[in-house]
PDB file of C-alpha atoms in Angstrom:
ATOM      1  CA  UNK Z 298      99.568  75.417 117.326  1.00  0.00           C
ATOM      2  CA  UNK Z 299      98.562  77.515 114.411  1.00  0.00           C
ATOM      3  CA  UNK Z 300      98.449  81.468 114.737  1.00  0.00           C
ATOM      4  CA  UNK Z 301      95.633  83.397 113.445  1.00  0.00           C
ATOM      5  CA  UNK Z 302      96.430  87.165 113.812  1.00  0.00           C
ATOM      6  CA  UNK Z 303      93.699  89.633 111.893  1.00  0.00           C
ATOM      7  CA  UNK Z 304      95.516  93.117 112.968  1.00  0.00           C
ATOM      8  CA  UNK Z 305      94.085  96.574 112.203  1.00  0.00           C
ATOM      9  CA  UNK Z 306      96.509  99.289 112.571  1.00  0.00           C
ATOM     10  CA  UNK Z 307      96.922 102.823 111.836  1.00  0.00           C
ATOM     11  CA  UNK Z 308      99.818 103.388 112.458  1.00  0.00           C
ATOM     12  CA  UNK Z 309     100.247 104.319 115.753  1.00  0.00           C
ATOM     13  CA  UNK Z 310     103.798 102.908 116.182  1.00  0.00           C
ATOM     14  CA  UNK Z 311     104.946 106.554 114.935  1.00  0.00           C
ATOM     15  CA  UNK Z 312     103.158 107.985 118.084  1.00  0.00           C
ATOM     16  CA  UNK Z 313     104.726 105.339 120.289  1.00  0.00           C
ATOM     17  CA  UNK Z 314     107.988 105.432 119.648  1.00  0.00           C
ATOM     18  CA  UNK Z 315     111.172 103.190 119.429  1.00  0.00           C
ATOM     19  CA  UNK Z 316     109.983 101.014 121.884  1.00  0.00           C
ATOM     20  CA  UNK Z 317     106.885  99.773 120.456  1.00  0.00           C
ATOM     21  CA  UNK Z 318     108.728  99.930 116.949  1.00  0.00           C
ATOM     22  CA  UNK Z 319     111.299  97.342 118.527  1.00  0.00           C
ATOM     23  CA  UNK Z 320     108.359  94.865 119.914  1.00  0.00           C
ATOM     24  CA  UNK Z 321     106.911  94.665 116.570  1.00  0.00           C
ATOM     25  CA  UNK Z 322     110.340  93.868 115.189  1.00  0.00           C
ATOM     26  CA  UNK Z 323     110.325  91.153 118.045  1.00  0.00           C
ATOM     27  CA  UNK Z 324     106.956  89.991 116.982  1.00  0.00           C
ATOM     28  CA  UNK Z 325     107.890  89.499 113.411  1.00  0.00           C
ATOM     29  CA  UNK Z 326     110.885  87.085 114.455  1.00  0.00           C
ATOM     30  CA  UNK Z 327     109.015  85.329 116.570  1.00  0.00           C
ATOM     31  CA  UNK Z 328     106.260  85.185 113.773  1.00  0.00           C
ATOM     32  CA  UNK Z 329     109.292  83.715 111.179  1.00  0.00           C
ATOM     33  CA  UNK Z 330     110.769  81.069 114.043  1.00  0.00           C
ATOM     34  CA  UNK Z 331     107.255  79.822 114.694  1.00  0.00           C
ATOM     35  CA  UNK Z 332     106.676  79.410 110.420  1.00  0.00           C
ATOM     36  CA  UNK Z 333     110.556  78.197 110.601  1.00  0.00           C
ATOM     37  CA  UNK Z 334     109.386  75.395 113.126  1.00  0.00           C
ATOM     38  CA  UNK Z 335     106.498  73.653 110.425  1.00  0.00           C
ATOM     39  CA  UNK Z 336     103.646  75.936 111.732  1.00  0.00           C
ATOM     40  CA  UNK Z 337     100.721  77.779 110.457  1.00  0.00           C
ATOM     41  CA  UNK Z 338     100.675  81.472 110.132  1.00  0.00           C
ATOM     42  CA  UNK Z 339      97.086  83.069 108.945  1.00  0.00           C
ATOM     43  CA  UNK Z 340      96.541  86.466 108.734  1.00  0.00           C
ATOM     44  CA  UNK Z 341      93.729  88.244 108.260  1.00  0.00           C
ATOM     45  CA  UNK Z 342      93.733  92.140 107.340  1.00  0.00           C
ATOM     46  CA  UNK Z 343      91.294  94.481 108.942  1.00  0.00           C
ATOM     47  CA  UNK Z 344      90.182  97.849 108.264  1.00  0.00           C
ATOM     48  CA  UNK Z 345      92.305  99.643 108.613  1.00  0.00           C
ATOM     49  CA  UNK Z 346      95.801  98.227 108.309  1.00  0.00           C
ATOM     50  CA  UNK Z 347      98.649 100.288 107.496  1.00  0.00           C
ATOM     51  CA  UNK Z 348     101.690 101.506 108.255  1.00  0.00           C
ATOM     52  CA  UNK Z 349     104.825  98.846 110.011  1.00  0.00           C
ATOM     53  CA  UNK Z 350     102.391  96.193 111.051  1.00  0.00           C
ATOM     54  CA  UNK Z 351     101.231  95.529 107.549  1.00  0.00           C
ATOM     55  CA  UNK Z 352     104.866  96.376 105.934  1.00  0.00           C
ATOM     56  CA  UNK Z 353     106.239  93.604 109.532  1.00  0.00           C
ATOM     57  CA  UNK Z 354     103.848  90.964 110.396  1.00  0.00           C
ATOM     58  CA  UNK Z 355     100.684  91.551 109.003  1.00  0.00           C
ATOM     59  CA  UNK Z 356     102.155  90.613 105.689  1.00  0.00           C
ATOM     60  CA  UNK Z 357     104.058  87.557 106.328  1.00  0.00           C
ATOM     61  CA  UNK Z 358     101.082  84.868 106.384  1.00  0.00           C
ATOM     62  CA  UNK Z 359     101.129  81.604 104.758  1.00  0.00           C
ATOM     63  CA  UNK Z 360      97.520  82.831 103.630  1.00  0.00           C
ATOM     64  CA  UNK Z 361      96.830  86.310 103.794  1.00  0.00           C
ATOM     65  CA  UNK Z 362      92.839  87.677 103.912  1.00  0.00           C
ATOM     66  CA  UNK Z 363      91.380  90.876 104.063  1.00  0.00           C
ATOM     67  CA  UNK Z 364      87.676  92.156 105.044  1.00  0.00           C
ATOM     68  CA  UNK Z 365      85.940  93.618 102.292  1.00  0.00           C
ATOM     69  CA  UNK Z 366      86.858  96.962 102.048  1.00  0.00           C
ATOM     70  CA  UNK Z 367      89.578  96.904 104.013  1.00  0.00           C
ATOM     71  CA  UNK Z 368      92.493 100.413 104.063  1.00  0.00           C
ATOM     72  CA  UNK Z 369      95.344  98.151 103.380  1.00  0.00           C
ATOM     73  CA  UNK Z 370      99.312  99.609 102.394  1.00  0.00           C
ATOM     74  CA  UNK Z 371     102.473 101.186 103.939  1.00  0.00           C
ATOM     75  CA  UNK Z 372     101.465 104.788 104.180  1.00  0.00           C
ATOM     76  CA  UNK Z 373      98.304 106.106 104.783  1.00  0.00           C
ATOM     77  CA  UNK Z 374      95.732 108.489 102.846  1.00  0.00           C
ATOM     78  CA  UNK Z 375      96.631 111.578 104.899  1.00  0.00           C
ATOM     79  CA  UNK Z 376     100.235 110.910 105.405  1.00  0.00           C
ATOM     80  CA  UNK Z 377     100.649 110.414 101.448  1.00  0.00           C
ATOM     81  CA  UNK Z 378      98.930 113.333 100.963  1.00  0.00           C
ATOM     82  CA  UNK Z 379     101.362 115.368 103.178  1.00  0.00           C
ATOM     83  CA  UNK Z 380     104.024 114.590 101.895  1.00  0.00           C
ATOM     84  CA  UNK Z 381     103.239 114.450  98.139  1.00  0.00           C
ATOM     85  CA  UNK Z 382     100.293 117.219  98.141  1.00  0.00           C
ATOM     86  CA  UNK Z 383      98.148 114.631  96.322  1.00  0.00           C
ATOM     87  CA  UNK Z 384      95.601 112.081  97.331  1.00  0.00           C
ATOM     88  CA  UNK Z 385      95.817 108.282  95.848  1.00  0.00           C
ATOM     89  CA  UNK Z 386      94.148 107.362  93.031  1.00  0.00           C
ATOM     90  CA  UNK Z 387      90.651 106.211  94.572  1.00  0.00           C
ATOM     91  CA  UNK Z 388      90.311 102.832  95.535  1.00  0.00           C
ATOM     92  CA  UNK Z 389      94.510 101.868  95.131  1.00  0.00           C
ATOM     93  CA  UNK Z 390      94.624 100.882  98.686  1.00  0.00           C
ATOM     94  CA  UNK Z 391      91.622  98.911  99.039  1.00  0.00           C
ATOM     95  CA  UNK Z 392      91.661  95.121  99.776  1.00  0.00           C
ATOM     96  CA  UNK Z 393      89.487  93.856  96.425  1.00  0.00           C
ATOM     97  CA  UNK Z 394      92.300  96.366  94.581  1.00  0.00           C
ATOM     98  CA  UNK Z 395      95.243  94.650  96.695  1.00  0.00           C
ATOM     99  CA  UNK Z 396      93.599  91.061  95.888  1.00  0.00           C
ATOM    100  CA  UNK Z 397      93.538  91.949  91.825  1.00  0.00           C
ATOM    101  CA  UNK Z 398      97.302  92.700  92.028  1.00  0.00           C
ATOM    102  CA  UNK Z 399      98.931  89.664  94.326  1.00  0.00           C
ATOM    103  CA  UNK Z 400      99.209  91.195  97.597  1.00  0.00           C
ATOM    104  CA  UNK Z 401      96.703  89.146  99.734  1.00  0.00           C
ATOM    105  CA  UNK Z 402      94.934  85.659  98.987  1.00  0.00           C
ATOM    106  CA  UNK Z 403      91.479  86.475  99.273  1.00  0.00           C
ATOM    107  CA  UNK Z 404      88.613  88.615 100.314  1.00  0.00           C
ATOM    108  CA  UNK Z 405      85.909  87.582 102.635  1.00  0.00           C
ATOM    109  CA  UNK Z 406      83.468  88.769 105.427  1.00  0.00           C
ATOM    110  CA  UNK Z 407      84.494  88.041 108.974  1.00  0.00           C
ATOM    111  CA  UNK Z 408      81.418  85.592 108.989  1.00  0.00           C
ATOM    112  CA  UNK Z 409      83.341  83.047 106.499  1.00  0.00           C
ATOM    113  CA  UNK Z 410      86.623  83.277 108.308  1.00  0.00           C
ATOM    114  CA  UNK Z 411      86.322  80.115 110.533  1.00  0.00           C
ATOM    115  CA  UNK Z 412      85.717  77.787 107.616  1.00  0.00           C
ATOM    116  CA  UNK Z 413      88.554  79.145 105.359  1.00  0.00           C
ATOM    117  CA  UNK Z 414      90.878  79.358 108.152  1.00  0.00           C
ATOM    118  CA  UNK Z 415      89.861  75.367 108.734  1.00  0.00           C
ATOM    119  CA  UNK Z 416      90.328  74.653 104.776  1.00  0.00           C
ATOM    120  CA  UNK Z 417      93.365  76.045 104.977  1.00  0.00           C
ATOM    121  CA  UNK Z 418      94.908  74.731 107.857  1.00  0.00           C
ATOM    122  CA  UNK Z 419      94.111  71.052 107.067  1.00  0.00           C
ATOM    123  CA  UNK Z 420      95.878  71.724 103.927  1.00  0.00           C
ATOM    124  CA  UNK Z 421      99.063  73.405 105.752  1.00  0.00           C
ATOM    125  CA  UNK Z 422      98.965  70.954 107.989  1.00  0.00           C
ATOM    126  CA  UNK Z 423      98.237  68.103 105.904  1.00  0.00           C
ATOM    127  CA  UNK Z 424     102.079  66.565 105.958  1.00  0.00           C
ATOM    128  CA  UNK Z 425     102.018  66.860 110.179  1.00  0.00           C
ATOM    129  CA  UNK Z 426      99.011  64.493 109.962  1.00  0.00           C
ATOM    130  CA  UNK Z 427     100.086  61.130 111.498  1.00  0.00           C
ATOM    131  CA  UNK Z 428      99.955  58.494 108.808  1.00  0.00           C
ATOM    132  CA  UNK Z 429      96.140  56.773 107.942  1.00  0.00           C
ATOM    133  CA  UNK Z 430      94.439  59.849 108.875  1.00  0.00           C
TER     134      UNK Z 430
END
């Protein structure tokens, strides 16, 4: 079966600890051994998403989406800001920004997810199709 995940994160695996940061590296190999088998990996990025779930697997999607608006990247706002003493340049982490430069396929409300996630899977899954259909 195809896997839709659509995490939002802040973080939190620094407050958890090792452990947690260990399951997530689980989840990402089980996330690459299920795309390794032929299957379908969708992801789609909600606000916020940062930190080792986007930089594990919230980024490895065959087709990666965002909500509109969407905190999206490795560090966030106020840990940047503590440790550089400056704030991003406005906007840099936001999905539509993300989408301009390559790092996710597309934007869209949650209320058009279904039907992309269906266009997209019959195309992913167009070669499992049994012949004449």
């Amino acid at each position: 079966l195809p896997l839709l995940a659509a995490p939002a994160s802040g973080g939190t695996r620094m407050q958890e600890g090792t452990v947690a940061f260990l399951q997530m590296v689980k989840v990402a190999a089980a996330i690459t051994d299920h795309k390794g088998a032929g299957l379908p990996y969708l992801v789609y990025l909600r606000h916020p998403t940062t930190g080792g779930v986007l930089a594990s697997w919230g980024s490895l999607g065959h087709l990666t989406a965002a909500e509109p608006g969407a905190l999206i990247g490795f560090l966030g706002p106020r840990v940047h800001e503590a440790l550089y003493g400056e704030p991003f340049p406005p906007g840099v982490q936001v999905a539509e920004h993300l989408l301009a430069h390559g790092l996710i396929d597309a934007v869209l409300p949650a209320g058009e997810l279904a039907d992309i996630a269906a266009r997209a899977l019959d195309v992913l899954c167009a070669d499992a199709a049994p012949s004449g259909q």
